[in-house]
C-alpha positions as a printed Julia matrix, in Angstrom:
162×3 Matrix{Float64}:
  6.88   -1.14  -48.74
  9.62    1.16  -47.21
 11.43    0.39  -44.38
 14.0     2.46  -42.53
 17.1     2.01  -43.21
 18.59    3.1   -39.47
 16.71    2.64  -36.62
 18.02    3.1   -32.98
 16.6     0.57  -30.47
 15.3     2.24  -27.22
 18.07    2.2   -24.02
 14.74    2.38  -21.73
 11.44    0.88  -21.78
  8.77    2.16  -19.75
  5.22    0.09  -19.29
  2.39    1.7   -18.3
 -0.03   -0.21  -16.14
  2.21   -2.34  -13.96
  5.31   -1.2   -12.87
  7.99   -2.48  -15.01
 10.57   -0.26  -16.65
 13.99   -2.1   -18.46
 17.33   -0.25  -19.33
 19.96   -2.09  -21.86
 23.13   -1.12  -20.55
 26.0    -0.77  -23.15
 27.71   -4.26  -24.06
 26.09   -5.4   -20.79
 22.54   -7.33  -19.72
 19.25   -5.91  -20.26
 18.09   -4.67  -16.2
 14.28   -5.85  -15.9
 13.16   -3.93  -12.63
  9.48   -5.08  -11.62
  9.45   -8.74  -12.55
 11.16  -11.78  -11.52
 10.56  -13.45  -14.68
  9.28  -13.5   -18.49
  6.13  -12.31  -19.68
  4.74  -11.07  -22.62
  6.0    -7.49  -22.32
  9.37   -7.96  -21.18
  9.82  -10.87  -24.19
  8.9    -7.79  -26.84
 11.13   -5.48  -24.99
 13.83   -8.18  -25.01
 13.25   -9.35  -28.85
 13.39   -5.29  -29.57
 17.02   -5.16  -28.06
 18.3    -8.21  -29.59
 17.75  -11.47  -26.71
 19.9    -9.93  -24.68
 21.41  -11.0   -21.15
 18.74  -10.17  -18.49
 18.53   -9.57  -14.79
 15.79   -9.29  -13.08
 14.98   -7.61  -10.03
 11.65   -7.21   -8.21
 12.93   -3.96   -5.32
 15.78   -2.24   -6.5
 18.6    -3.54   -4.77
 21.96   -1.59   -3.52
 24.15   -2.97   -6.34
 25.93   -1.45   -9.2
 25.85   -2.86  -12.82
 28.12   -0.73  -14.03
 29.43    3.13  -14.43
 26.28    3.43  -16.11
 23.75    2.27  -13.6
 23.7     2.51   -9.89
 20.85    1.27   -7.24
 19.42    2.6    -3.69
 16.96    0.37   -1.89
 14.17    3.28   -3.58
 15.68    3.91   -7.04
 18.61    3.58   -9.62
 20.11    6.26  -11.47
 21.21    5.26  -14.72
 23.88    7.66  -16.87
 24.09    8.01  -20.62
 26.67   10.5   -21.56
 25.62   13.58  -19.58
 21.96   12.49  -18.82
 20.76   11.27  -16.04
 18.13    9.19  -15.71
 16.35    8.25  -11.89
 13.75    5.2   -11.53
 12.1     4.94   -8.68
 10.78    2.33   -6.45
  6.99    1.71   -7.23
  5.05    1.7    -4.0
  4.33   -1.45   -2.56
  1.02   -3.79   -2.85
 -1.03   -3.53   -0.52
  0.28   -0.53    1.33
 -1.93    2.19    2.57
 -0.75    5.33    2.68
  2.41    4.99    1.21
  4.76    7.82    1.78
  5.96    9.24   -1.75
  9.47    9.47   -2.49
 12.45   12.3    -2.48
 12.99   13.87   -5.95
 16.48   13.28   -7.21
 18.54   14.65   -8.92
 18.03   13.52  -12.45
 17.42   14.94  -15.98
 14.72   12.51  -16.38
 12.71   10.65  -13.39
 10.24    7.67  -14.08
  7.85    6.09  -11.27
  4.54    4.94  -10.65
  3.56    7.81   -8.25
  2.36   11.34   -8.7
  5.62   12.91   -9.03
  3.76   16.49  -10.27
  6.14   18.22   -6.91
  8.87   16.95   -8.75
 11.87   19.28  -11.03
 13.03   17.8   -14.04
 13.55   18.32  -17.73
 11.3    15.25  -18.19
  9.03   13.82  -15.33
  7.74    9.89  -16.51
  5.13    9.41  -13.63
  1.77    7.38  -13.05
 -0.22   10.28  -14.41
  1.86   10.9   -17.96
  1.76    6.86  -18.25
 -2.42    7.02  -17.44
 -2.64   10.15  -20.74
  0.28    8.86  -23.04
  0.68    5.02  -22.55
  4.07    2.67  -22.28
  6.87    4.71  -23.06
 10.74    4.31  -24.48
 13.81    6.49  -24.12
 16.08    6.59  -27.19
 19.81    7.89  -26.5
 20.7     8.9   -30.64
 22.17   12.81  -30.56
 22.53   15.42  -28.22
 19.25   14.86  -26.14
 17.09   11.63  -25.66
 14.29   11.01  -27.91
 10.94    9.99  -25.72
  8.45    8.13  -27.29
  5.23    7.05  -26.39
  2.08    5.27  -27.9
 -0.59    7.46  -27.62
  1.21   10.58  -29.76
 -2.18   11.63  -31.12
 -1.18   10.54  -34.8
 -4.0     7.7   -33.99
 -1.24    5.05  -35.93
 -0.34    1.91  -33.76
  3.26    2.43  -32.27
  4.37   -0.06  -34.54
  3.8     1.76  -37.5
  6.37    2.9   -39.9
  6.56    6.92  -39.18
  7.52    8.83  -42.53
Protein backbone atom coordinates (compact mmCIF):
# COMPACT_ATOMS: atom_id res chain seq x y z
CA UNK A 1 0.00 0.00 0.00
CA UNK A 2 0.80 3.76 -0.64
CA UNK A 3 0.51 6.22 1.75
CA UNK A 4 1.01 9.97 1.42
CA UNK A 5 3.87 11.19 2.18
CA UNK A 6 2.50 14.96 3.33
CA UNK A 7 -0.66 15.36 4.64
CA UNK A 8 -2.03 18.63 6.25
CA UNK A 9 -4.32 18.07 9.27
CA UNK A 10 -7.59 20.13 9.08
CA UNK A 11 -7.49 23.77 11.24
CA UNK A 12 -11.50 23.27 11.41
CA UNK A 13 -13.77 20.49 11.94
CA UNK A 14 -17.27 20.76 11.20
CA UNK A 15 -19.97 17.87 12.39
CA UNK A 16 -22.99 17.57 10.85
CA UNK A 17 -25.91 16.49 12.96
CA UNK A 18 -25.26 18.14 16.30
CA UNK A 19 -23.74 21.26 16.54
CA UNK A 20 -20.17 20.92 17.21
CA UNK A 21 -17.49 22.57 15.13
CA UNK A 22 -13.47 22.61 16.60
CA UNK A 23 -10.64 25.01 15.37
CA UNK A 24 -6.78 24.12 16.33
CA UNK A 25 -5.32 27.34 16.82
CA UNK A 26 -1.55 27.64 15.94
CA UNK A 27 0.84 26.37 18.87
CA UNK A 28 -2.28 26.85 21.03
CA UNK A 29 -5.39 24.40 22.39
CA UNK A 30 -7.76 22.79 20.19
CA UNK A 31 -11.39 25.22 20.78
CA UNK A 32 -14.31 22.50 21.09
CA UNK A 33 -17.50 24.80 20.72
CA UNK A 34 -20.78 22.62 21.36
CA UNK A 35 -19.69 20.21 24.05
CA UNK A 36 -18.58 20.37 27.51
CA UNK A 37 -16.80 17.21 27.32
CA UNK A 38 -15.38 14.06 25.30
CA UNK A 39 -17.22 12.00 23.01
CA UNK A 40 -16.60 9.95 20.26
CA UNK A 41 -16.35 12.68 17.62
CA UNK A 42 -14.42 15.20 19.32
CA UNK A 43 -11.77 12.16 20.49
CA UNK A 44 -11.25 11.49 16.41
CA UNK A 45 -11.05 15.14 15.80
CA UNK A 46 -8.58 15.42 18.69
CA UNK A 47 -6.44 12.11 17.76
CA UNK A 48 -6.47 13.76 13.99
CA UNK A 49 -4.67 16.96 15.40
CA UNK A 50 -2.29 15.27 17.56
CA UNK A 51 -4.04 15.10 21.58
CA UNK A 52 -3.90 18.43 21.69
CA UNK A 53 -4.81 21.00 24.60
CA UNK A 54 -8.65 21.44 24.55
CA UNK A 55 -11.22 23.91 25.73
CA UNK A 56 -14.43 23.45 25.67
CA UNK A 57 -17.21 25.69 25.49
CA UNK A 58 -20.95 24.99 25.27
CA UNK A 59 -22.27 29.19 24.13
CA UNK A 60 -19.60 31.04 22.74
CA UNK A 61 -18.35 33.17 25.29
CA UNK A 62 -16.86 36.95 24.95
CA UNK A 63 -13.21 35.85 25.30
CA UNK A 64 -10.28 35.91 23.05
CA UNK A 65 -7.84 32.91 22.54
CA UNK A 66 -5.67 34.60 20.66
CA UNK A 67 -4.98 37.07 17.47
CA UNK A 68 -6.37 34.26 15.72
CA UNK A 69 -9.71 33.71 17.33
CA UNK A 70 -12.12 36.10 18.86
CA UNK A 71 -15.78 35.40 20.52
CA UNK A 72 -19.30 37.39 20.73
CA UNK A 73 -21.99 35.91 22.94
CA UNK A 74 -23.48 34.62 19.03
CA UNK A 75 -20.24 33.70 17.20
CA UNK A 76 -16.33 33.72 16.93
CA UNK A 77 -14.42 34.81 14.10
CA UNK A 78 -11.39 32.97 13.68
CA UNK A 79 -8.35 34.44 11.22
CA UNK A 80 -5.88 32.42 9.21
CA UNK A 81 -3.69 34.65 7.21
CA UNK A 82 -6.18 36.78 5.28
CA UNK A 83 -9.29 34.48 5.75
CA UNK A 84 -11.78 34.87 7.83
CA UNK A 85 -13.69 32.44 9.17
CA UNK A 86 -17.32 33.27 11.37
CA UNK A 87 -19.09 30.39 13.57
CA UNK A 88 -22.10 31.03 14.76
CA UNK A 89 -24.12 30.31 17.74
CA UNK A 90 -26.43 27.22 17.07
CA UNK A 91 -29.95 28.05 18.15
CA UNK A 92 -30.94 26.93 21.36
CA UNK A 93 -32.94 23.58 22.49
CA UNK A 94 -36.02 23.91 22.91
CA UNK A 95 -36.61 27.34 21.50
CA UNK A 96 -39.48 28.13 19.26
CA UNK A 97 -39.11 30.47 16.90
CA UNK A 98 -35.72 31.32 17.20
CA UNK A 99 -34.70 34.50 15.57
CA UNK A 100 -31.77 33.75 12.97
CA UNK A 101 -28.66 35.53 13.21
CA UNK A 102 -26.80 38.76 11.46
CA UNK A 103 -24.44 37.71 8.60
CA UNK A 104 -20.89 38.75 9.29
CA UNK A 105 -18.45 39.63 7.79
CA UNK A 106 -16.46 36.56 6.98
CA UNK A 107 -14.90 34.71 3.98
CA UNK A 108 -16.36 31.61 5.26
CA UNK A 109 -19.51 31.32 7.81
CA UNK A 110 -20.52 27.92 9.48
CA UNK A 111 -23.88 27.42 11.62
CA UNK A 112 -26.63 25.23 12.15
CA UNK A 113 -29.30 27.55 10.61
CA UNK A 114 -30.45 28.31 7.11
CA UNK A 115 -27.99 30.86 6.34
CA UNK A 116 -29.15 30.75 2.28
CA UNK A 117 -29.70 35.13 2.91
CA UNK A 118 -26.28 35.02 3.74
CA UNK A 119 -22.89 36.58 1.35
CA UNK A 120 -19.90 34.67 1.46
CA UNK A 121 -17.25 32.97 -0.60
CA UNK A 122 -18.24 29.79 1.31
CA UNK A 123 -21.56 29.48 3.37
CA UNK A 124 -21.22 26.00 5.89
CA UNK A 125 -24.96 25.96 7.06
CA UNK A 126 -27.60 23.28 8.32
CA UNK A 127 -28.68 22.67 4.76
CA UNK A 128 -24.95 22.04 3.03
CA UNK A 129 -24.25 19.79 6.32
CA UNK A 130 -27.97 17.84 5.64
CA UNK A 131 -26.53 17.21 1.37
CA UNK A 132 -22.66 16.92 2.05
CA UNK A 133 -22.11 15.55 5.64
CA UNK A 134 -19.35 16.60 8.53
CA UNK A 135 -17.02 18.83 7.05
CA UNK A 136 -13.10 20.09 7.58
CA UNK A 137 -11.30 23.27 6.58
CA UNK A 138 -7.66 22.79 5.55
CA UNK A 139 -5.43 26.13 5.60
CA UNK A 140 -2.30 24.60 2.99
CA UNK A 141 -1.80 27.49 0.01
CA UNK A 142 -3.38 30.46 -1.04
CA UNK A 143 -7.11 29.48 -0.32
CA UNK A 144 -8.59 26.86 2.19
CA UNK A 145 -9.22 23.46 1.04
CA UNK A 146 -13.00 22.28 2.19
CA UNK A 147 -13.65 18.87 2.49
CA UNK A 148 -16.51 16.94 3.12
CA UNK A 149 -17.71 13.21 3.23
CA UNK A 150 -20.24 12.85 0.89
CA UNK A 151 -17.98 14.17 -2.37
CA UNK A 152 -19.87 11.80 -4.67
CA UNK A 153 -16.63 9.58 -5.23
CA UNK A 154 -18.87 6.95 -3.05
CA UNK A 155 -15.16 6.11 -1.09
CA UNK A 156 -15.38 6.43 2.82
CA UNK A 157 -13.64 9.80 3.87
CA UNK A 158 -11.00 7.82 5.18
CA UNK A 159 -9.84 6.55 2.11
CA UNK A 160 -6.54 7.19 0.58
CA UNK A 161 -7.44 9.75 -2.48
CA UNK A 162 -4.87 9.21 -5.46
Amino acid sequence: LLYPLYYKTPAIFIASESPITAVQLENGPFVVMGKRKENFTVSQWRQQAGWPETYYMMRLKAKGFSDEMTCTKTSCLFTKGKTKVAFLAPPKKNEKNPTPPTCPDADIIIGYWDLSYCKAEHIIDKNALTKRGAHSITFDGAAPAITYVRDGSKKRPWSIKP
